[in-house]
Coordinates of C-alpha atoms in Angstrom, one line a residue:
M9 CA 0.0 0.0 0.0
F10 CA 1.3 3.4 -0.9
R11 CA 1.7 5.9 2.0
C12 CA 2.4 9.6 1.8
P13 CA 5.7 10.7 3.2
L14 CA 5.4 12.3 6.6
G15 CA 4.7 16.1 6.3
T16 CA 2.9 16.0 2.9
G17 CA -0.5 16.0 4.5
F18 CA 0.4 19.1 6.6
I19 CA 1.5 20.9 3.4
S20 CA -1.8 20.1 1.6
T21 CA -3.9 21.1 4.6
G22 CA -2.1 24.5 4.9
W23 CA -2.4 25.2 1.2
M24 CA -6.2 24.5 1.4
E25 CA -6.6 26.9 4.3
L26 CA -4.7 29.6 2.5
L27 CA -7.0 29.2 -0.6
K28 CA -10.1 29.5 1.6
H29 CA -8.8 32.6 3.2
L30 CA -8.0 34.2 -0.1
K31 CA -11.4 33.3 -1.5
K32 CA -13.2 35.1 1.4
K33 CA -11.1 38.2 0.9
L34 CA -11.8 38.2 -2.9
V35 CA -15.6 37.9 -2.2
L36 CA -15.5 40.8 0.3
L37 CA -13.4 42.9 -2.1
F38 CA -15.9 42.2 -5.0
I39 CA -18.9 43.2 -2.8
T40 CA -17.1 46.4 -1.7
A41 CA -16.2 47.4 -5.3
L42 CA -19.7 46.7 -6.5
F43 CA -21.2 49.0 -3.8
L44 CA -18.8 51.8 -4.6
F45 CA -19.6 51.5 -8.3
L46 CA -23.3 51.9 -7.7
V47 CA -22.8 54.8 -5.3
L48 CA -20.6 56.7 -7.7
T49 CA -22.4 56.0 -11.0
V50 CA -26.1 55.9 -10.3
K51 CA -27.8 59.3 -9.7
T52 CA -31.5 59.6 -8.6
P53 CA -33.2 62.3 -10.7
S54 CA -34.9 65.3 -9.1
I55 CA -38.7 65.6 -9.1
Y56 CA -38.9 68.8 -11.3
N57 CA -41.0 70.7 -8.8
S58 CA -43.9 68.4 -9.1
N59 CA -45.7 65.8 -7.0
Q60 CA -45.5 63.3 -9.8
N61 CA -42.7 60.7 -9.5
S62 CA -40.5 59.8 -12.5
S63 CA -38.4 56.7 -13.2
V64 CA -34.8 56.6 -12.3
P65 CA -32.7 57.1 -15.5
P66 CA -29.5 55.3 -16.3
S67 CA -26.3 57.0 -15.6
A68 CA -25.8 57.8 -19.2
C69 CA -28.5 60.4 -19.2
S70 CA -28.8 61.5 -15.6
M71 CA -26.3 64.3 -15.6
R72 CA -28.6 67.3 -16.0
I73 CA -32.2 66.4 -15.0
S74 CA -34.0 69.7 -14.9
E75 CA -35.2 70.8 -11.5
Q76 CA -36.9 73.9 -12.9
T77 CA -40.4 74.6 -14.1
I78 CA -38.9 76.8 -16.9
T79 CA -35.7 75.5 -18.6
P80 CA -33.7 77.3 -21.3
L81 CA -33.0 75.1 -24.3
N82 CA -29.3 75.1 -25.4
N83 CA -28.3 77.0 -28.5
T84 CA -31.8 78.6 -28.9
K85 CA -34.0 81.4 -27.7
H86 CA -36.6 79.0 -26.5
L87 CA -37.8 77.8 -23.0
L88 CA -39.0 74.3 -22.1
V89 CA -41.6 73.7 -19.5
S90 CA -42.6 70.0 -19.3
A91 CA -42.8 66.7 -21.3
Y92 CA -45.8 64.4 -21.3
M93 CA -46.6 61.0 -22.9
D94 CA -49.4 61.8 -25.4
Q95 CA -50.4 59.2 -28.0
R96 CA -53.8 60.7 -28.9
V97 CA -52.3 62.3 -32.1
K98 CA -51.3 59.8 -34.8
D99 CA -47.6 59.1 -35.2
F100 CA -46.6 60.9 -32.0
D101 CA -45.8 59.7 -28.5
I102 CA -44.4 62.7 -26.6
R103 CA -45.6 66.3 -26.2
I104 CA -43.1 68.9 -24.9
I105 CA -44.7 72.1 -23.8
G106 CA -42.5 75.2 -24.3
I107 CA -42.3 78.9 -25.0
F108 CA -40.6 79.6 -28.3
R109 CA -39.5 82.9 -29.9
R110 CA -41.5 83.0 -33.1
D111 CA -38.8 84.5 -35.4
S112 CA -36.1 82.0 -34.3
I113 CA -37.8 78.6 -34.7
Q114 CA -35.4 76.1 -36.3
P115 CA -35.5 72.3 -36.9
L116 CA -35.1 70.3 -33.7
H117 CA -34.6 66.6 -32.9
C118 CA -35.8 64.5 -30.0
F119 CA -33.2 62.6 -28.0
F120 CA -34.4 60.0 -25.4
C121 CA -33.1 58.3 -22.3
C122 CA -34.3 54.7 -22.8
A123 CA -34.0 53.0 -19.4
G124 CA -30.4 52.0 -19.7
R125 CA -29.2 53.5 -22.9
L126 CA -29.4 56.6 -25.1
S127 CA -31.7 56.5 -28.2
E128 CA -31.2 57.5 -31.7
T129 CA -32.6 61.0 -32.4
T130 CA -36.0 61.4 -34.1
P131 CA -37.2 64.5 -35.9
A132 CA -39.4 66.9 -33.9
T133 CA -42.6 68.6 -35.2
I134 CA -43.0 72.1 -33.8
L135 CA -46.5 73.5 -33.4
E136 CA -47.1 77.1 -32.5
H137 CA -50.3 77.9 -30.7
P138 CA -52.3 80.4 -32.8
D139 CA -53.2 82.9 -30.0
N140 CA -49.9 84.9 -29.8
Y141 CA -51.6 88.4 -29.6
G142 CA -48.6 89.8 -31.4
F143 CA -46.0 88.9 -28.8
P144 CA -42.6 87.6 -30.0
F145 CA -42.8 84.5 -27.7
V146 CA -45.7 82.0 -28.0
T147 CA -46.8 78.8 -26.4
T148 CA -45.4 75.9 -28.5
D149 CA -45.8 72.2 -28.5
V150 CA -43.0 70.0 -29.7
M151 CA -44.2 66.5 -30.8
C152 CA -41.9 63.6 -30.8
Q153 CA -42.0 59.9 -31.8
I154 CA -40.2 57.4 -29.5
P155 CA -37.7 55.1 -31.3
Q156 CA -38.5 51.4 -31.5
N157 CA -37.5 49.3 -28.5
C158 CA -37.0 52.4 -26.3
S159 CA -38.7 52.5 -22.9
A160 CA -38.3 56.3 -22.6
T161 CA -38.0 57.9 -19.2
H162 CA -36.5 61.4 -20.1
V163 CA -36.3 63.5 -23.2
T164 CA -34.3 66.5 -24.5
L165 CA -34.1 68.4 -27.7
L166 CA -31.1 68.9 -30.0
T167 CA -30.5 71.5 -32.8
T168 CA -28.7 68.8 -34.9
P169 CA -29.6 65.2 -35.5
D170 CA -26.1 64.1 -34.2
K171 CA -26.1 62.8 -30.7
Q172 CA -24.1 65.0 -28.4
S173 CA -22.8 64.7 -24.9
P174 CA -25.9 64.3 -22.7
S175 CA -24.2 66.2 -19.9
T176 CA -24.6 69.4 -21.8
H177 CA -28.4 69.2 -22.3
P178 CA -31.3 69.6 -19.8
W179 CA -33.3 66.4 -19.6
L180 CA -37.1 66.6 -18.8
P181 CA -38.8 63.7 -17.1
I182 CA -41.7 62.2 -19.2
R183 CA -44.9 62.3 -17.3
N184 CA -48.4 60.7 -17.7
K185 CA -47.0 57.4 -18.7
D186 CA -49.7 55.7 -16.7
T187 CA -52.6 57.5 -18.4
V188 CA -53.1 55.1 -21.2
G189 CA -55.9 52.7 -20.3
Q190 CA -56.7 54.4 -17.0
K191 CA -60.4 55.0 -16.4
E192 CA -61.6 58.5 -15.5
E193 CA -63.6 57.2 -12.5
N194 CA -60.5 55.7 -11.0
M195 CA -58.6 58.9 -10.8
Q196 CA -57.2 60.5 -7.7
F197 CA -59.3 63.7 -8.0
D198 CA -62.8 64.5 -9.3
F199 CA -62.1 68.3 -9.7
T200 CA -58.9 70.4 -10.1
V201 CA -59.0 74.2 -10.5
C202 CA -56.2 75.7 -12.6
I203 CA -55.2 79.2 -11.6
S204 CA -53.0 80.4 -14.4
N205 CA -50.8 83.2 -12.8
L206 CA -50.1 85.2 -9.7
F207 CA -47.7 88.1 -10.1
G208 CA -46.9 91.5 -8.7
D209 CA -48.1 92.5 -5.2
Y210 CA -51.5 90.9 -5.5
N211 CA -52.7 90.5 -1.9
N212 CA -56.5 89.9 -2.1
V213 CA -56.4 87.6 0.9
L214 CA -60.1 87.6 2.0
Q215 CA -61.6 86.9 -1.4
F216 CA -58.9 84.3 -2.0
A217 CA -59.7 82.4 1.2
Q218 CA -63.5 82.7 0.6
T219 CA -63.1 81.4 -3.0
L220 CA -60.9 78.4 -2.0
E221 CA -63.2 77.5 0.9
M222 CA -66.2 77.8 -1.5
Y223 CA -64.5 75.4 -3.9
K224 CA -64.0 72.9 -1.1
L225 CA -67.7 73.0 -0.4
L226 CA -68.5 72.5 -4.1
G227 CA -66.3 69.3 -4.2
V228 CA -63.0 70.6 -5.6
N229 CA -60.0 68.4 -4.5
R230 CA -57.0 70.3 -5.7
V231 CA -56.2 73.9 -6.8
V232 CA -53.0 74.3 -8.9
I233 CA -51.5 77.9 -8.8
Y234 CA -48.6 79.1 -11.0
N235 CA -46.9 81.6 -8.8
T236 CA -44.5 84.3 -9.9
S237 CA -45.0 86.6 -6.9
C238 CA -47.7 87.9 -4.6
G239 CA -48.2 89.9 -1.5
A240 CA -46.9 88.8 1.9
G241 CA -50.4 88.0 3.4
L242 CA -51.5 86.0 0.4
D243 CA -48.1 84.1 0.5
R244 CA -48.8 83.0 4.1
L245 CA -52.3 81.9 3.2
L246 CA -51.1 79.9 0.2
Q247 CA -48.4 78.3 2.2
S248 CA -51.0 77.1 4.7
Y249 CA -53.2 75.6 2.0
S250 CA -50.1 74.0 0.4
D251 CA -49.1 72.4 3.7
E252 CA -52.5 70.8 4.0
G253 CA -52.3 69.5 0.4
F254 CA -55.3 71.4 -1.1
V255 CA -53.2 73.9 -3.1
E256 CA -50.3 72.8 -5.3
M257 CA -47.9 75.7 -5.8
V258 CA -46.0 75.6 -9.1
P259 CA -43.1 78.1 -9.1
W260 CA -43.3 80.2 -12.3
P261 CA -40.3 82.5 -12.5
I262 CA -41.0 83.7 -16.0
D263 CA -39.7 87.2 -15.1
K264 CA -36.3 85.7 -14.7
H265 CA -36.2 84.6 -18.3
L266 CA -38.3 87.1 -20.3
N267 CA -40.0 90.5 -19.9
P268 CA -43.6 89.3 -19.4
S269 CA -46.5 91.6 -20.2
R270 CA -49.1 92.6 -17.7
G271 CA -51.7 92.8 -20.6
W272 CA -53.0 90.6 -23.3
L273 CA -52.2 92.6 -26.5
H274 CA -48.6 93.4 -27.5
S275 CA -49.4 96.6 -29.4
E276 CA -50.9 98.1 -26.2
H277 CA -48.9 96.6 -23.4
G278 CA -45.5 95.6 -24.9
G279 CA -43.3 92.9 -23.4
D280 CA -42.2 89.5 -24.6
L281 CA -45.1 87.2 -23.7
H282 CA -48.8 87.5 -23.1
Y283 CA -49.9 88.1 -19.5
F284 CA -47.0 86.4 -17.7
G285 CA -47.3 83.2 -19.8
Q286 CA -51.0 82.6 -18.9
L287 CA -51.7 80.5 -22.0
T288 CA -48.7 78.3 -21.3
T289 CA -49.7 77.7 -17.7
L290 CA -53.3 76.8 -18.6
N291 CA -52.2 74.3 -21.1
E292 CA -49.5 72.9 -18.8
C293 CA -52.1 72.5 -16.0
I294 CA -54.4 70.5 -18.3
Y295 CA -51.6 68.0 -19.1
R296 CA -50.5 68.0 -15.5
S297 CA -54.0 66.9 -14.5
M298 CA -54.7 64.2 -17.2
E299 CA -53.7 61.2 -15.2
R300 CA -55.2 62.3 -11.9
S301 CA -58.3 64.5 -12.3
R302 CA -61.6 63.7 -14.1
Y303 CA -62.5 67.4 -14.6
V304 CA -60.4 70.6 -14.7
L305 CA -61.9 74.1 -14.1
L306 CA -60.1 76.8 -16.0
N307 CA -60.8 80.2 -14.4
D308 CA -59.3 83.1 -12.5
I309 CA -58.9 83.2 -8.7
D310 CA -61.6 85.9 -8.3
E311 CA -64.2 83.7 -10.2
I312 CA -66.3 80.9 -8.8
I313 CA -68.0 78.4 -11.2
M314 CA -71.2 78.0 -9.3
P315 CA -74.0 75.5 -10.0
Y316 CA -77.5 77.0 -9.5
Q317 CA -79.6 73.9 -9.6
H318 CA -77.3 71.4 -8.0
K319 CA -75.7 71.2 -4.5
D320 CA -72.1 70.7 -5.8
L321 CA -70.0 70.3 -9.0
M322 CA -70.2 66.5 -9.1
S323 CA -74.0 66.6 -9.1
L324 CA -73.9 69.2 -11.9
M325 CA -71.4 67.2 -14.0
N326 CA -73.3 63.9 -13.6
T327 CA -76.4 65.6 -15.0
L328 CA -74.5 67.3 -17.9
Q329 CA -72.6 64.2 -18.8
N330 CA -75.7 62.1 -18.9
Q331 CA -77.3 64.6 -21.2
H332 CA -74.2 65.1 -23.3
P333 CA -72.0 62.0 -23.1
N334 CA -69.7 63.0 -25.9
A335 CA -68.9 66.5 -24.6
G336 CA -65.5 67.2 -23.2
V337 CA -65.7 71.0 -22.9
F338 CA -68.4 72.8 -20.9
L339 CA -68.6 76.6 -21.4
I340 CA -69.7 78.6 -18.4
E341 CA -71.0 82.2 -18.8
N342 CA -69.2 84.9 -16.9
H343 CA -71.3 87.2 -14.7
I344 CA -69.9 90.3 -13.1
F345 CA -70.8 91.3 -9.5
P346 CA -69.6 95.0 -9.3
K347 CA -67.6 95.4 -6.1
K348 CA -68.7 99.1 -5.8
H349 CA -72.3 98.0 -4.9
F350 CA -72.9 96.5 -1.4
E351 CA -75.7 94.6 0.1
P352 CA -77.6 97.3 2.1
S353 CA -78.2 95.5 5.5
G354 CA -74.5 94.9 6.1
R355 CA -75.2 91.5 7.7
F356 CA -72.0 90.0 6.3
H357 CA -69.8 93.0 7.1
L358 CA -68.2 90.8 9.8
P359 CA -65.9 92.5 12.4
Q360 CA -63.5 89.5 12.6
W361 CA -62.6 90.2 9.0
N362 CA -61.7 93.9 9.6
G363 CA -58.1 94.4 8.7
V364 CA -57.9 91.4 6.4
P365 CA -56.9 92.7 2.9
G366 CA -59.2 91.9 0.0
I367 CA -62.9 91.8 -1.1
N368 CA -65.7 90.2 1.0
I369 CA -67.7 88.5 -1.7
L370 CA -70.7 87.9 0.6
E371 CA -71.3 91.7 0.6
H372 CA -71.8 91.8 -3.2
I373 CA -75.2 90.5 -4.4
Y374 CA -75.9 92.7 -7.5
R375 CA -75.2 91.1 -10.8
E376 CA -74.8 92.6 -14.3
D377 CA -76.5 91.0 -17.3
P378 CA -73.8 90.3 -19.9
A379 CA -73.8 92.7 -22.9
R380 CA -74.3 89.9 -25.4
N381 CA -74.1 92.3 -28.4
I382 CA -70.3 92.4 -27.9
Y383 CA -67.8 89.6 -27.3
H384 CA -68.7 87.9 -24.1
P385 CA -66.1 85.6 -22.4
Y386 CA -66.7 82.2 -21.0
K387 CA -64.6 80.1 -18.7
M388 CA -64.6 76.3 -18.8
I389 CA -65.0 72.9 -17.2
V390 CA -63.1 70.3 -19.3
R391 CA -62.3 66.7 -19.3
P392 CA -58.6 67.0 -19.7
R393 CA -58.1 63.9 -21.8
M394 CA -60.4 65.4 -24.4
V395 CA -58.4 68.6 -24.8
E396 CA -55.3 69.2 -26.9
W397 CA -54.9 73.0 -26.8
T398 CA -56.7 75.7 -24.8
S399 CA -56.9 79.4 -24.8
V400 CA -58.3 81.5 -22.0
H401 CA -62.0 81.7 -22.9
E402 CA -62.3 78.7 -25.4
V403 CA -60.6 75.5 -26.3
I404 CA -58.7 75.6 -29.5
K405 CA -58.4 71.8 -30.2
N406 CA -60.4 69.1 -28.6
F407 CA -61.5 65.5 -29.3
G408 CA -65.1 65.7 -28.3
E409 CA -68.1 68.1 -28.4
R410 CA -68.5 71.5 -26.7
Y411 CA -71.5 72.5 -24.8
K412 CA -72.6 75.9 -23.6
V413 CA -74.2 75.4 -20.2
P414 CA -77.4 77.4 -19.7
L415 CA -77.0 80.3 -17.2
D416 CA -79.8 79.1 -15.0
V417 CA -77.9 75.8 -14.5
C418 CA -74.4 77.2 -13.9
R419 CA -72.7 80.6 -14.1
I420 CA -69.6 82.3 -12.9
I421 CA -69.8 84.6 -9.9
H422 CA -67.1 87.2 -10.6
V423 CA -66.8 89.9 -8.0
R424 CA -64.6 92.7 -9.5
V425 CA -64.7 96.2 -11.0
A426 CA -67.9 96.8 -13.0
L427 CA -67.8 95.9 -16.6
Q428 CA -70.8 98.1 -17.4
G429 CA -70.1 100.9 -15.0
S430 CA -73.0 103.1 -16.2
L431 CA -75.6 100.6 -15.0
T432 CA -77.6 101.8 -12.0
L433 CA -78.4 99.6 -9.0
E434 CA -82.0 99.2 -10.3
Q435 CA -80.6 97.8 -13.6
L436 CA -78.8 95.0 -11.8
N437 CA -80.1 91.6 -10.7
V438 CA -80.1 90.5 -7.1
D439 CA -78.2 87.2 -6.8
K440 CA -77.8 85.7 -3.3
R441 CA -76.6 82.2 -4.3
L442 CA -73.4 82.5 -2.2
W443 CA -75.6 83.0 0.9
D444 CA -76.9 79.4 0.6
F445 CA -73.4 78.3 1.9
Q446 CA -72.9 81.0 4.5
E447 CA -73.5 78.8 7.6
T448 CA -70.5 76.6 6.6
L449 CA -68.5 79.0 4.6
I450 CA -68.0 81.7 7.3
P451 CA -66.6 79.4 10.0
N452 CA -64.4 77.7 7.5
V453 CA -62.9 81.1 6.4
D454 CA -62.5 82.1 10.0
K455 CA -60.6 78.9 10.7
V456 CA -58.1 79.4 7.9
L457 CA -57.6 83.1 8.7
K458 CA -57.0 82.1 12.4
R459 CA -54.5 79.5 11.2
V460 CA -52.4 82.1 9.4
G461 CA -52.8 84.7 12.2
M462 CA -55.0 87.1 10.3
L463 CA -58.3 86.8 12.1
N464 CA -59.3 89.8 14.2
L465 CA -60.0 87.8 17.4
T466 CA -60.6 91.0 19.5
Q467 CA -63.7 91.7 17.4
N468 CA -65.0 88.1 17.2

C-alpha cells in the first residue's frame, strides 16, 4: 500500500486553508467594489418641482435632470416647461410644452433616455399655438416619436440630429406614462382648479380664502396655482393651503427669463409674452391633470364656477354628462358682480374680517346681465383627456363636443370692477346664491384666517 511521506498532509492542509482565506477576501473585495460602483455612477433624478414621480434614468443620461419649471433650451432662444406622454395624435408619442421665440424657430430633434441607454434621435414637429396676440414669444408644443425598443423615461431636444454629450443638455422627465388605459372614474381627484398666474403684489387675501373654501364646499379636491409673486399676506395663506395639500404651488419665475407683459395685447402693453405666460400655464395644467383628475376648471382666482340647480359640482357634471356624453368642454358664462355695490343691510360685514386685505364677496349681491351684443367671455370645465390646446376663454383643439351650459344651470360669480359701469343699482339683478353656503363658509374662512394669524380675534 502506498503511503504519503510524513509532512505531505500538513503541506496540503495548509495550502487549502490559504485558498479558503484568499477566497473570502476576494468575495469581500468584490462586494465592496460593486457597492462603490453603484454609489458613484447611479444618480437619482430630481422631481422637477412636481408631486409626480419619475423613473430613475440610467447613468448615461442622468447628468442634468431639470429641477426647474422653466428650462432654457441650449443654442436657442426657447424655453422648455414639461414633457408628457401623449399618443392621442397619430404618429406621435411625446408632447413637450414650451415657450418659443416665433422668429427664431429652427429644426429640432428629440433625444431620449431609454431605461439604460441613449436612443437614436427622431425629428421633432414644432406646433405654435395660434393665439400669440402679437407677442414675440408664443406657447409651443414639440411633438416627438419614441424610437422602437425604447422605454423612454426622459427627453431632451437637439438642434442637430447628431447625438451630443448628454451632460450638456437639460433632460425633462416624461410624465403621464400611466394615463393610457386608466379609467376616469379611478382617478385621484374629481375636480382640479387651474389658476394660471399670480404676479406683482396681488394680496386679495379675504376673497382668495373665501373662494378656496367655497370650492371645497363644491367638491374641488385640488387647486393648482402658478406663482411668480404675490403679497406677503397671500403668500402666508397659500403656504398654509399648500401644507394641507389642497393647493399645489408651481413656481413660475417667467420674469427671470423674459420681460412678461401685464396685458393681453402686444401693441398696447408691450413685453415678450402674453400676461406672464397665462396661455402656457393653462395648457400645462391640463396636461399635469390628465392622469389624476376627471375634470379641470379653467378660471381666475376671483371667479367661482357656481351650480345654481345642484348642490355641488359632481351633481352638476353627472347631469350634464348624462345629457351630453360626448362633450369634453363645458362653457360657463361669466357674470360680473360689481364690487362698488354693497348689500344694504351689512349683515355680512363681519368684524373679525376687519383688517384682512381683500374683497368680501358675501357683501356683493348685485349682478350685471352680460352685454351679449359684444364679445362675451366664457370660462370652462373640461375633461382634460379630451383637450389638446386651450386658450383663456375657449378650447382651440379638442377631441369631443363642446356644450354651452345654460346660465340658469351654472354661471360664474365674478366679484370685480364693474364691466358696465354706467348701470344703476336698479338695472342690476339680485343674486344671493353664495348665501346658501354661508353657515358653513363663514366658520371655514374664520378657521383658515386664524391659522395664518389674520383673524381679528378681538372683534370676534
